Amino acid sequence: MQTSALPDLAHTDAKPVHWLATATAMAAVVAAAGLLQPEAATATAAASEHRVSTQGGAPDATAPDAAAVTFPLDCGAAGQTVADSAPGDLDGDGGPETVAVVRCAAGSGTPPSGVYVVTQPSGAAPRVVATLVDPAQKLNVTDFTVRDGRISATLLGYSSADVPRCCPDEQESAVWQWKGNAFIKSAGPAGSTAQGV
């Protein structure tokens, strides 16, 4: 056997203790990354600064601040985060409501979302008046908009418990609109419901 002209390299003969040290170092890096999360992204204007024009040239009304609401979502010590929100006069009364997409503030992964309608009667604290998507449905919400009294979103879900939680395999476009005394859900554009992602 011919010997190498290069010196022995320690990393070519790794022992279990070397692998353990490497795994420990990697675990420390992953744990530190989980603890050092960036602050929640905020829009250029706070939710309380959103204004909606009322009918008849009356002064603009201020939409409820979604950050000032405790949503009916059990997150334990993780807390809640408003992932997205938008104002709009949903019931045609001239006063704006706020629609909020809320989820638990998990350090990693994508926890299920809830979609809530928030109102704020004059002189009262903002409060949830409707749940459009319950987090118990285990759906993620994307492409969220509020326009012309309609709430639109794409709902991502899972066909079975065997589908990995990272990779939703169902997609539905949904639209909600106030009719009579309730928000009525309808499908989005034709051909967009319950299809593979």
mmCIF file of C-alpha atoms in Angstrom:
data_model
loop_
_atom_site.group_PDB
_atom_site.id
_atom_site.type_symbol
_atom_site.label_atom_id
_atom_site.label_comp_id
_atom_site.label_asym_id
_atom_site.label_seq_id
_atom_site.Cartn_x
_atom_site.Cartn_y
_atom_site.Cartn_z
ATOM 1 C CA MET A 1 0.000 0.000 0.000
ATOM 2 C CA GLN A 2 1.313 3.420 -0.908
ATOM 3 C CA THR A 3 1.228 6.066 1.830
ATOM 4 C CA SER A 4 -0.187 9.500 1.175
ATOM 5 C CA ALA A 5 2.106 12.496 0.946
ATOM 6 C CA LEU A 6 -0.576 14.521 2.792
ATOM 7 C CA PRO A 7 -0.698 14.648 6.594
ATOM 8 C CA ASP A 8 -3.389 12.693 8.413
ATOM 9 C CA LEU A 9 -6.596 14.692 8.582
ATOM 10 C CA ALA A 10 -8.561 14.448 11.824
ATOM 11 C CA HIS A 11 -11.931 14.822 10.093
ATOM 12 C CA THR A 12 -11.392 11.727 7.974
ATOM 13 C CA ASP A 13 -11.464 9.509 11.051
ATOM 14 C CA ALA A 14 -14.493 10.897 12.939
ATOM 15 C CA LYS A 15 -15.384 9.187 16.173
ATOM 16 C CA PRO A 16 -18.831 9.173 17.832
ATOM 17 C CA VAL A 17 -17.746 11.982 20.159
ATOM 18 C CA HIS A 18 -17.071 14.198 17.119
ATOM 19 C CA TRP A 19 -20.545 13.521 15.735
ATOM 20 C CA LEU A 20 -22.070 14.231 19.160
ATOM 21 C CA ALA A 21 -20.215 17.564 19.374
ATOM 22 C CA THR A 22 -21.398 18.504 15.871
ATOM 23 C CA ALA A 23 -25.014 17.547 16.648
ATOM 24 C CA THR A 24 -24.911 19.540 19.894
ATOM 25 C CA ALA A 25 -23.572 22.605 18.097
ATOM 26 C CA MET A 26 -26.253 22.323 15.396
ATOM 27 C CA ALA A 27 -28.987 21.951 18.033
ATOM 28 C CA ALA A 28 -27.729 25.097 19.754
ATOM 29 C CA VAL A 29 -27.848 27.034 16.463
ATOM 30 C CA VAL A 30 -31.391 25.825 15.689
ATOM 31 C CA ALA A 31 -32.572 26.653 19.239
ATOM 32 C CA ALA A 32 -31.024 30.127 19.042
ATOM 33 C CA ALA A 33 -32.713 30.726 15.672
ATOM 34 C CA GLY A 34 -36.071 29.734 17.194
ATOM 35 C CA LEU A 35 -35.646 32.164 20.070
ATOM 36 C CA LEU A 36 -34.352 35.070 18.006
ATOM 37 C CA GLN A 37 -37.353 35.723 15.788
ATOM 38 C CA PRO A 38 -37.768 39.065 14.007
ATOM 39 C CA GLU A 39 -40.524 41.346 15.216
ATOM 40 C CA ALA A 40 -43.879 40.798 13.576
ATOM 41 C CA ALA A 41 -44.126 42.565 10.261
ATOM 42 C CA THR A 42 -46.259 45.651 10.324
ATOM 43 C CA ALA A 43 -47.864 47.602 7.559
ATOM 44 C CA THR A 44 -46.851 51.205 6.943
ATOM 45 C CA ALA A 45 -49.995 52.374 8.720
ATOM 46 C CA ALA A 46 -51.266 50.918 11.964
ATOM 47 C CA ALA A 47 -54.645 49.213 11.719
ATOM 48 C CA SER A 48 -56.183 52.016 13.795
ATOM 49 C CA GLU A 49 -55.061 54.518 11.148
ATOM 50 C CA HIS A 50 -57.076 52.877 8.363
ATOM 51 C CA ARG A 51 -59.934 55.165 7.434
ATOM 52 C CA VAL A 52 -62.978 54.352 5.368
ATOM 53 C CA SER A 53 -65.125 56.996 3.707
ATOM 54 C CA THR A 54 -68.710 57.007 4.836
ATOM 55 C CA GLN A 55 -71.707 57.696 2.610
ATOM 56 C CA GLY A 56 -73.015 61.210 2.057
ATOM 57 C CA GLY A 57 -69.705 63.018 2.529
ATOM 58 C CA ALA A 58 -69.658 62.485 6.304
ATOM 59 C CA PRO A 59 -66.271 62.498 8.048
ATOM 60 C CA ASP A 60 -64.163 59.392 7.636
ATOM 61 C CA ALA A 61 -64.614 56.719 10.293
ATOM 62 C CA THR A 62 -61.711 54.865 11.902
ATOM 63 C CA ALA A 63 -61.556 51.083 11.475
ATOM 64 C CA PRO A 64 -61.122 48.962 14.636
ATOM 65 C CA ASP A 65 -57.544 48.072 15.581
ATOM 66 C CA ALA A 66 -57.129 44.282 15.251
ATOM 67 C CA ALA A 67 -54.092 44.394 17.549
ATOM 68 C CA ALA A 68 -56.336 45.596 20.403
ATOM 69 C CA VAL A 69 -58.532 42.474 20.335
ATOM 70 C CA THR A 70 -58.171 39.153 22.133
ATOM 71 C CA PHE A 71 -59.316 36.590 19.588
ATOM 72 C CA PRO A 72 -61.063 33.282 20.485
ATOM 73 C CA LEU A 73 -57.918 31.300 19.731
ATOM 74 C CA ASP A 74 -56.166 29.144 22.357
ATOM 75 C CA CYS A 75 -52.420 29.488 21.825
ATOM 76 C CA GLY A 76 -51.206 28.892 25.367
ATOM 77 C CA ALA A 77 -47.917 30.616 26.167
ATOM 78 C CA ALA A 78 -47.109 31.156 22.464
ATOM 79 C CA GLY A 79 -49.585 34.018 22.161
ATOM 80 C CA GLN A 80 -51.477 35.224 19.111
ATOM 81 C CA THR A 81 -50.339 37.168 16.068
ATOM 82 C CA VAL A 82 -52.378 39.096 13.519
ATOM 83 C CA ALA A 83 -50.919 37.825 10.237
ATOM 84 C CA ASP A 84 -52.980 40.195 8.081
ATOM 85 C CA SER A 85 -55.875 42.613 8.434
ATOM 86 C CA ALA A 86 -57.909 44.953 6.262
ATOM 87 C CA PRO A 87 -60.733 47.435 6.872
ATOM 88 C CA GLY A 88 -64.000 47.747 4.983
ATOM 89 C CA ASP A 89 -67.663 48.611 5.408
ATOM 90 C CA LEU A 90 -68.975 45.063 5.217
ATOM 91 C CA ASP A 91 -72.597 45.596 6.268
ATOM 92 C CA GLY A 92 -73.276 48.891 4.458
ATOM 93 C CA ASP A 93 -73.982 50.882 7.624
ATOM 94 C CA GLY A 94 -71.316 53.490 6.864
ATOM 95 C CA GLY A 95 -69.033 52.324 9.684
ATOM 96 C CA PRO A 96 -65.929 50.286 8.927
ATOM 97 C CA GLU A 97 -65.209 46.830 10.256
ATOM 98 C CA THR A 98 -61.801 45.140 10.290
ATOM 99 C CA VAL A 99 -61.208 41.597 9.060
ATOM 100 C CA ALA A 100 -58.196 39.898 10.641
ATOM 101 C CA VAL A 101 -56.286 36.711 9.813
ATOM 102 C CA VAL A 102 -54.936 35.457 13.147
ATOM 103 C CA ARG A 103 -52.843 32.466 14.190
ATOM 104 C CA CYS A 104 -50.723 31.312 17.089
ATOM 105 C CA ALA A 105 -47.266 32.882 17.200
ATOM 106 C CA ALA A 106 -45.313 29.671 16.650
ATOM 107 C CA GLY A 107 -41.544 29.897 16.354
ATOM 108 C CA SER A 108 -41.589 27.652 13.314
ATOM 109 C CA GLY A 109 -44.037 25.989 11.001
ATOM 110 C CA THR A 110 -47.379 27.384 9.886
ATOM 111 C CA PRO A 111 -50.099 27.008 12.498
ATOM 112 C CA PRO A 112 -53.737 27.043 11.326
ATOM 113 C CA SER A 113 -55.331 30.438 10.745
ATOM 114 C CA GLY A 114 -58.573 31.966 11.929
ATOM 115 C CA VAL A 115 -60.412 34.736 10.075
ATOM 116 C CA TYR A 116 -62.415 37.105 12.255
ATOM 117 C CA VAL A 117 -64.583 40.191 11.724
ATOM 118 C CA VAL A 118 -63.990 42.943 14.295
ATOM 119 C CA THR A 119 -66.290 45.886 14.969
ATOM 120 C CA GLN A 120 -66.089 48.793 17.386
ATOM 121 C CA PRO A 121 -69.306 50.481 18.461
ATOM 122 C CA SER A 122 -68.904 54.149 19.349
ATOM 123 C CA GLY A 123 -67.090 54.522 22.663
ATOM 124 C CA ALA A 124 -66.612 50.769 23.159
ATOM 125 C CA ALA A 125 -63.617 48.466 22.837
ATOM 126 C CA PRO A 126 -63.204 46.557 19.566
ATOM 127 C CA ARG A 127 -64.682 43.039 19.617
ATOM 128 C CA VAL A 128 -65.055 39.964 17.422
ATOM 129 C CA VAL A 129 -68.534 39.691 15.912
ATOM 130 C CA ALA A 130 -68.010 36.826 13.446
ATOM 131 C CA THR A 131 -65.666 33.896 12.839
ATOM 132 C CA LEU A 132 -65.337 33.141 9.133
ATOM 133 C CA VAL A 133 -62.607 30.491 9.416
ATOM 134 C CA ASP A 134 -62.171 28.643 12.704
ATOM 135 C CA PRO A 135 -58.601 27.458 13.454
ATOM 136 C CA ALA A 136 -60.129 24.079 14.380
ATOM 137 C CA GLN A 137 -60.670 23.588 10.623
ATOM 138 C CA LYS A 138 -56.843 23.383 10.309
ATOM 139 C CA LEU A 139 -56.681 25.698 7.285
ATOM 140 C CA ASN A 140 -54.054 28.233 6.256
ATOM 141 C CA VAL A 141 -55.195 31.509 4.704
ATOM 142 C CA THR A 142 -53.452 33.220 1.771
ATOM 143 C CA ASP A 143 -54.400 35.812 -0.881
ATOM 144 C CA PHE A 144 -56.545 37.678 1.658
ATOM 145 C CA THR A 145 -58.375 40.841 0.516
ATOM 146 C CA VAL A 146 -61.317 43.029 1.545
ATOM 147 C CA ARG A 147 -62.885 44.993 -1.302
ATOM 148 C CA ASP A 148 -66.357 46.390 -2.024
ATOM 149 C CA GLY A 149 -67.901 44.699 1.010
ATOM 150 C CA ARG A 150 -66.506 41.288 0.058
ATOM 151 C CA ILE A 151 -63.853 39.262 1.878
ATOM 152 C CA SER A 152 -61.793 36.974 -0.360
ATOM 153 C CA ALA A 153 -59.167 34.403 0.583
ATOM 154 C CA THR A 154 -57.526 31.216 -0.579
ATOM 155 C CA LEU A 155 -57.841 28.411 1.981
ATOM 156 C CA LEU A 156 -55.156 25.720 2.027
ATOM 157 C CA GLY A 157 -55.922 22.404 3.739
ATOM 158 C CA TYR A 158 -55.152 18.711 3.987
ATOM 159 C CA SER A 159 -57.060 15.772 2.534
ATOM 160 C CA SER A 160 -56.094 13.428 5.393
ATOM 161 C CA ALA A 161 -54.038 13.180 8.563
ATOM 162 C CA ASP A 162 -51.368 11.361 6.529
ATOM 163 C CA VAL A 163 -50.500 14.521 4.543
ATOM 164 C CA PRO A 164 -47.468 16.286 6.093
ATOM 165 C CA ARG A 165 -48.434 19.577 7.777
ATOM 166 C CA CYS A 166 -45.832 21.392 5.688
ATOM 167 C CA CYS A 167 -47.478 20.601 2.397
ATOM 168 C CA PRO A 168 -51.229 21.293 2.057
ATOM 169 C CA ASP A 169 -52.762 19.335 -0.802
ATOM 170 C CA GLU A 170 -56.160 21.042 -1.026
ATOM 171 C CA GLN A 171 -56.999 24.589 -2.092
ATOM 172 C CA GLU A 172 -60.272 26.493 -2.046
ATOM 173 C CA SER A 173 -61.062 30.057 -3.077
ATOM 174 C CA ALA A 174 -63.714 31.527 -0.800
ATOM 175 C CA VAL A 175 -65.677 34.773 -0.703
ATOM 176 C CA TRP A 176 -67.789 36.022 2.207
ATOM 177 C CA GLN A 177 -70.407 38.744 1.969
ATOM 178 C CA TRP A 178 -72.900 40.169 4.465
ATOM 179 C CA LYS A 179 -76.456 39.217 3.464
ATOM 180 C CA GLY A 180 -79.409 39.859 5.737
ATOM 181 C CA ASN A 181 -77.962 39.206 9.164
ATOM 182 C CA ALA A 182 -74.991 36.904 8.504
ATOM 183 C CA PHE A 183 -71.844 36.472 6.451
ATOM 184 C CA ILE A 184 -72.552 34.035 3.625
ATOM 185 C CA LYS A 185 -69.669 32.036 2.158
ATOM 186 C CA SER A 186 -69.522 31.255 -1.524
ATOM 187 C CA ALA A 187 -66.895 29.714 -3.778
ATOM 188 C CA GLY A 188 -64.423 31.903 -5.589
ATOM 189 C CA PRO A 189 -63.935 31.856 -9.379
ATOM 190 C CA ALA A 190 -65.131 28.745 -11.196
ATOM 191 C CA GLY A 191 -62.839 25.746 -11.019
ATOM 192 C CA SER A 192 -60.927 27.012 -8.001
ATOM 193 C CA THR A 193 -62.429 24.964 -5.184
ATOM 194 C CA ALA A 194 -60.960 21.880 -3.547
ATOM 195 C CA GLN A 195 -58.232 21.261 -6.038
ATOM 196 C CA GLY A 196 -54.713 20.012 -5.493
ATOM 197 C CA VAL A 197 -52.106 22.627 -4.690
#
